[in-house]
Amino acid sequence: MTGTEHVVAPERPHQGGWGEPATRAQLWRIADDLRRRAGFGICAIEVRRSDDMMEFVAIATDDPAARELEGQSSPLDVMYPAVELGEAVGVFTFVAWEAMSQEAWERIEPYVVVPDGKITGDPLAWHPQDMLVARLMDASGRLRAFVYLDVPDSGRRPTHGDLLAMGADLDVGLQAVITTVEREEYAAGIRLATGARAVVRSAVSRHGLTELLRVASEELLRSFRAQLLVVDVFGETLVVHPEASVGLPEPSLHAAVQASARACWAGQRVLLMDGTRVWGDDALDAERGDELVAYLAASGLGEVVVVPVGAGDEVLGMLVIARAAGRAGWTDDESSAALDVGHDLGRAILNARASQRERKAAEELRRVDDYRAGLIATLAHELKNPIGVVSGHAEMLASLADVEGLPPAALVSLEAITRGADRLATLVEDLMTLSKVGDPARELDAVPVDLRRLTSTVVEQAGLAAAQGGVTLVGAMPPDPLLVLGDESSLTSMVTNLVTNAIGYSDAGGGVRVSLWRQGDDVVLECADEGLGISAEDQARLFTEFFRSSNTEALGRPGTGLGLTITKRVVERHAGRIELESELGVGSTFRVLLPVAEPPEALVVTW
């Protein structure tokens, strides 16, 4: 049922959508071998595409006019009613024209051609409307292709025995058809899936939407073997690769294609333009099809495929893939892969946008933090001198009081001024220290520091304050130095804050123990007290700037709320960590772990 006498058919879906040219040529060679071995004038192979359309991919015949059906496609269910009316013998089914119902014929008529042939009236003679077809199934039982044989050399209809013998004789060739079809689809899937995976990988490794789209366009240009690739994120970014290779259509035409891409996303289909029309959107073809075809011709493009890009129900943009005139046509496997890429690219775009928002928010937080740190440093610097003046005059008044005497009320005020000035001076010192240790741009001038010596000095200096408060202070130091790399001034602030806090929040009769030892690759500093302890609620915010305990008894003790914040930042700047164990009413244990610095090898002198 192929040949030169054409029946007018309704408009078909886009043609030539299956397989590479080399694969189609290989199937033609198989078809030519099958027809010669079977003794027929025509052998046609019709392949099932991934969109469930059947396409004639190879027609072997000595009559060139009979090959006009190549590339034509039809719905999968068109041929079934006719085939079911025939006699099935093995892989082949023979349908005599007189067995064909009117309904079945009307279904297939638009998609076939009837060869020239004489009608003799002999019931054993081949009729031009007879049909001989082999249904080729894969291992799972899925239809992969139809193989048609037409115009027998003998001019006779095949008998039951002929069909059995033909099936056995042509078995290898028919299996070769299935193998070739499966290999082509597998190769296309691998090639296109690789490109799709590259898009996803680029989404993870790229910073910024424009960079993501640039890398993705390069990968997809290779995967789809295109001349031009455009990624259009609606209202945001337009990436053309290669740059300036082909001009874009005028704005209103471009907007019409964008609108069509939105509709394609809802239907999960692609839009295809070739030298004849627009496929996939009849309205666009009717309204702007001539302009788009003219644009392709003027740009030297053979086919342009528009792939909607989105995620969920949201259409984000479109991917435009263009091939030069004369290149291989777009296949249905590529359409399926392109739709997958549209989904992957949509998710990648959303991820890139989220990353951009996160980076922008992080940059804004850094700016705010830098401003805050600068403000704190400025305030601390500006307050230092006035506080020094107040303290100096308070000392002068105190010395005058010793010599000349002051009224009792004045002495009370003087003591309050002195306490307030001392507290402000401590706050300013803490603010300046916090500004220094909290500045990420400030490089750490790290040198080997003996933490044993430093801690022993701090414990010794804090001994008087501990004794005045009735607190027993004990230092448990190792016999040998314990070196860490760091800034000695910052480390001194860290140890001092821990020890003075432990003393300050301990009652008379309590004890504080400061211990130091090496544990693996760390030096461990532990400061344990038997003081007020810290509630679980307060522990969660303990290292926050200016945090003061919710414990009313603790609030009565002096403090700026910055000591532990400074301690934590010093520890972090020295690549260490700080741990806390505490129970309200029992006491607290702070544990700092800092990387050990090995002492330099001893200098060996030989004489």
Coordinates of C-alpha atoms in Angstrom, one line a residue, residues 70-319:
E70 CA 9.5 8.9 4.0
G71 CA 9.4 11.2 7.0
Q72 CA 5.6 11.2 7.1
S73 CA 3.9 10.3 10.4
S74 CA 0.5 9.2 11.6
P75 CA -1.1 8.4 15.0
L76 CA -0.3 5.1 16.5
D77 CA -3.9 3.8 16.5
V78 CA -4.5 4.5 12.8
M79 CA -3.3 1.1 11.5
Y80 CA -4.7 -1.2 14.2
P81 CA -8.3 -1.6 13.0
A82 CA -7.1 -2.7 9.6
V83 CA -4.4 -5.1 10.9
E84 CA -7.0 -6.7 13.2
L85 CA -9.0 -7.7 10.1
G86 CA -6.2 -9.7 8.6
E87 CA -4.9 -13.2 8.9
A88 CA -2.0 -13.4 11.3
V89 CA 0.6 -16.1 10.6
G90 CA 3.7 -15.8 12.8
V91 CA 5.1 -12.3 12.7
F92 CA 3.2 -11.3 9.5
T93 CA -0.4 -10.3 9.0
F94 CA -2.0 -10.4 5.6
V95 CA -5.1 -8.2 5.0
A96 CA -7.0 -8.8 1.8
W97 CA -8.6 -5.7 0.4
E98 CA -12.1 -7.4 0.4
A99 CA -11.7 -8.1 4.2
M100 CA -11.1 -4.4 4.9
S101 CA -14.1 -2.6 6.4
Q102 CA -15.1 0.8 5.2
E103 CA -14.4 2.3 8.6
A104 CA -10.9 0.8 8.8
W105 CA -10.1 2.0 5.3
E106 CA -11.3 5.6 6.0
R107 CA -8.9 5.7 9.0
I108 CA -5.8 4.7 7.1
E109 CA -6.6 6.3 3.7
P110 CA -5.2 9.7 4.5
Y111 CA -1.8 8.2 5.5
V112 CA -1.2 5.7 2.6
V113 CA -0.6 5.7 -1.1
V114 CA -2.0 3.0 -3.4
P115 CA 0.5 1.6 -6.0
D116 CA -0.4 1.2 -9.6
G117 CA -1.5 -2.3 -10.4
K118 CA -4.0 -4.3 -12.5
I119 CA -7.1 -5.7 -10.9
T120 CA -7.7 -9.1 -12.7
G121 CA -10.5 -10.5 -10.6
D122 CA -8.4 -13.6 -9.8
P123 CA -8.9 -14.3 -6.1
L124 CA -5.3 -15.4 -5.8
A125 CA -3.8 -12.4 -7.5
W126 CA -2.4 -9.5 -5.5
H127 CA -4.8 -6.5 -5.3
P128 CA -3.3 -2.9 -5.1
Q129 CA -5.1 -2.4 -1.8
D130 CA -3.9 -5.6 -0.2
M131 CA -1.6 -5.2 2.8
L132 CA 1.2 -7.4 4.2
V133 CA 2.6 -6.1 7.5
A134 CA 4.9 -7.4 10.2
R135 CA 4.4 -6.1 13.7
L136 CA 7.8 -5.9 15.5
M137 CA 7.7 -6.0 19.3
D138 CA 10.6 -5.6 21.8
A139 CA 11.3 -8.0 24.7
S140 CA 8.7 -6.2 26.8
G141 CA 6.0 -6.7 24.2
R142 CA 5.9 -3.0 23.2
L143 CA 5.4 -2.3 19.5
R144 CA 8.6 -0.8 18.0
A145 CA 7.9 -0.8 14.3
F146 CA 5.8 -2.0 11.4
V147 CA 7.4 -3.5 8.3
Y148 CA 5.3 -3.4 5.1
L149 CA 5.9 -5.5 2.0
D150 CA 4.1 -4.5 -1.2
V151 CA 4.0 -5.4 -4.9
P152 CA 5.1 -9.1 -5.0
D153 CA 7.3 -10.1 -7.9
S154 CA 5.0 -13.1 -8.4
G155 CA 1.9 -11.0 -8.5
R156 CA 0.3 -13.5 -6.2
R157 CA -1.1 -13.3 -2.7
P158 CA 1.0 -15.2 -0.1
T159 CA -0.4 -18.5 1.2
H160 CA -0.3 -19.6 4.8
G161 CA 2.8 -21.6 4.1
D162 CA 4.4 -18.7 2.3
L163 CA 3.9 -16.5 5.4
L164 CA 5.5 -19.0 7.7
A165 CA 8.5 -19.5 5.4
M166 CA 8.9 -15.7 4.9
G167 CA 8.8 -15.1 8.7
A168 CA 11.6 -17.7 9.2
D169 CA 13.7 -16.4 6.2
L170 CA 13.4 -12.8 7.2
D171 CA 13.7 -13.2 11.0
V172 CA 17.3 -12.0 11.2
G173 CA 16.5 -8.9 9.2
L174 CA 13.4 -8.1 11.2
Q175 CA 15.4 -8.5 14.5
A176 CA 18.0 -6.1 13.0
V177 CA 15.2 -3.5 12.6
I178 CA 14.4 -3.7 16.3
T179 CA 18.1 -3.6 17.3
T180 CA 18.7 -0.6 15.2
V181 CA 15.7 1.3 16.5
E182 CA 16.6 0.6 20.1
R183 CA 20.2 1.5 19.6
E184 CA 19.3 4.8 18.1
E185 CA 17.0 5.7 20.9
Y186 CA 19.5 4.6 23.5
A187 CA 22.3 6.7 21.9
A188 CA 20.0 9.7 21.6
G189 CA 19.0 9.4 25.3
I190 CA 22.6 9.1 26.5
R191 CA 23.7 12.2 24.4
L192 CA 20.8 14.3 25.5
A193 CA 20.8 13.2 29.1
T194 CA 24.5 14.2 29.3
G195 CA 23.6 17.7 28.3
A196 CA 20.7 17.8 30.8
R197 CA 23.0 16.7 33.6
A198 CA 25.5 19.3 32.7
V199 CA 22.8 21.9 33.2
V200 CA 22.1 20.6 36.7
R201 CA 25.8 20.5 37.5
S202 CA 26.3 24.0 36.4
A203 CA 23.4 25.1 38.6
V204 CA 25.3 23.8 41.6
S205 CA 28.7 25.2 40.7
R206 CA 27.9 28.6 39.3
H207 CA 27.3 31.8 41.3
G208 CA 24.8 34.1 39.6
L209 CA 22.0 33.6 37.0
T210 CA 23.9 35.0 34.1
E211 CA 26.9 32.8 34.6
L212 CA 24.7 29.8 35.0
L213 CA 22.9 30.5 31.8
R214 CA 26.1 31.1 29.9
V215 CA 27.6 27.7 30.9
A216 CA 24.3 25.9 30.4
S217 CA 23.9 27.4 26.9
E218 CA 27.4 26.1 25.9
E219 CA 26.6 22.6 27.1
L220 CA 23.2 22.5 25.4
L221 CA 24.6 23.9 22.2
R222 CA 26.9 20.9 21.9
S223 CA 24.3 18.4 23.1
F224 CA 21.7 19.4 20.6
R225 CA 24.2 20.1 17.9
A226 CA 22.8 23.5 17.3
Q227 CA 24.1 26.6 15.5
L228 CA 22.4 29.1 17.9
L229 CA 21.0 28.8 21.4
V230 CA 19.1 31.5 23.3
V231 CA 18.0 31.3 26.9
D232 CA 15.3 33.9 27.6
V233 CA 14.3 34.3 31.2
F234 CA 11.2 36.4 30.9
G235 CA 11.7 40.0 32.1
E236 CA 15.1 39.3 33.5
T237 CA 18.0 37.9 31.4
L238 CA 18.6 37.1 27.8
V239 CA 21.7 35.0 26.9
V240 CA 22.5 34.4 23.2
H241 CA 25.2 31.8 22.4
P242 CA 27.3 32.3 20.3
E243 CA 27.0 36.0 20.8
A244 CA 25.8 38.1 17.8
S245 CA 25.8 35.0 15.5
V246 CA 22.2 35.6 14.4
G247 CA 20.0 38.6 15.1
L248 CA 16.8 38.2 17.1
P249 CA 13.4 38.7 15.5
E250 CA 11.8 42.1 15.9
P251 CA 10.2 42.8 19.4
S252 CA 6.6 42.1 18.6
L253 CA 7.5 38.8 16.9
H254 CA 9.7 37.8 19.8
A255 CA 6.8 38.6 22.2
A256 CA 4.5 36.4 20.2
V257 CA 6.9 33.5 20.5
Q258 CA 7.2 34.2 24.2
A259 CA 3.4 34.0 24.6
S260 CA 3.3 30.7 22.6
A261 CA 6.1 29.3 24.9
R262 CA 3.8 30.0 27.9
A263 CA 1.0 28.0 26.3
C264 CA 3.5 25.2 25.5
W265 CA 4.4 24.9 29.2
A266 CA 0.8 24.2 30.1
G267 CA 0.6 21.5 27.4
Q268 CA 4.2 20.2 28.0
R269 CA 5.1 20.4 24.3
V270 CA 7.7 22.2 22.2
L271 CA 7.2 24.7 19.4
L272 CA 8.9 24.0 16.1
M273 CA 9.5 26.3 13.2
D274 CA 10.9 25.1 9.8
G275 CA 10.9 26.4 6.3
T276 CA 7.2 25.7 5.8
R277 CA 5.3 26.7 8.9
V278 CA 5.1 26.7 12.8
W279 CA 4.3 23.4 14.4
G280 CA 2.7 23.1 17.8
D281 CA 0.7 26.4 17.7
D282 CA -1.8 26.7 14.9
A283 CA -2.8 30.2 16.1
L284 CA 0.7 31.5 16.0
D285 CA 1.2 29.9 12.6
A286 CA -1.9 31.5 11.2
E287 CA -1.1 35.0 12.6
R288 CA 2.7 35.2 12.3
G289 CA 3.9 32.0 10.6
D290 CA 4.9 33.7 7.4
E291 CA 7.0 36.2 9.3
L292 CA 8.7 33.5 11.3
V293 CA 9.4 31.4 8.2
A294 CA 10.9 34.5 6.5
Y295 CA 13.0 35.2 9.6
L296 CA 14.5 31.7 9.4
A297 CA 15.3 32.0 5.8
A298 CA 16.9 35.4 6.2
S299 CA 19.0 34.1 9.2
G300 CA 20.1 30.9 7.4
L301 CA 18.4 28.7 9.9
G302 CA 16.8 25.4 9.0
E303 CA 14.8 24.6 12.1
V304 CA 14.1 26.5 15.3
V305 CA 12.7 24.8 18.4
V306 CA 11.2 26.7 21.3
V307 CA 11.3 24.9 24.6
P308 CA 9.3 26.3 27.6
V309 CA 11.3 26.6 30.8
G310 CA 9.6 26.5 34.1
A311 CA 9.1 24.8 37.5
G312 CA 5.8 23.6 38.8
D313 CA 3.1 25.8 37.4
E314 CA 5.4 28.8 36.9
V315 CA 6.7 29.6 33.4
L316 CA 10.1 31.2 33.8
G317 CA 11.2 31.6 30.2
M318 CA 12.1 29.7 27.0
L319 CA 15.0 27.9 25.5

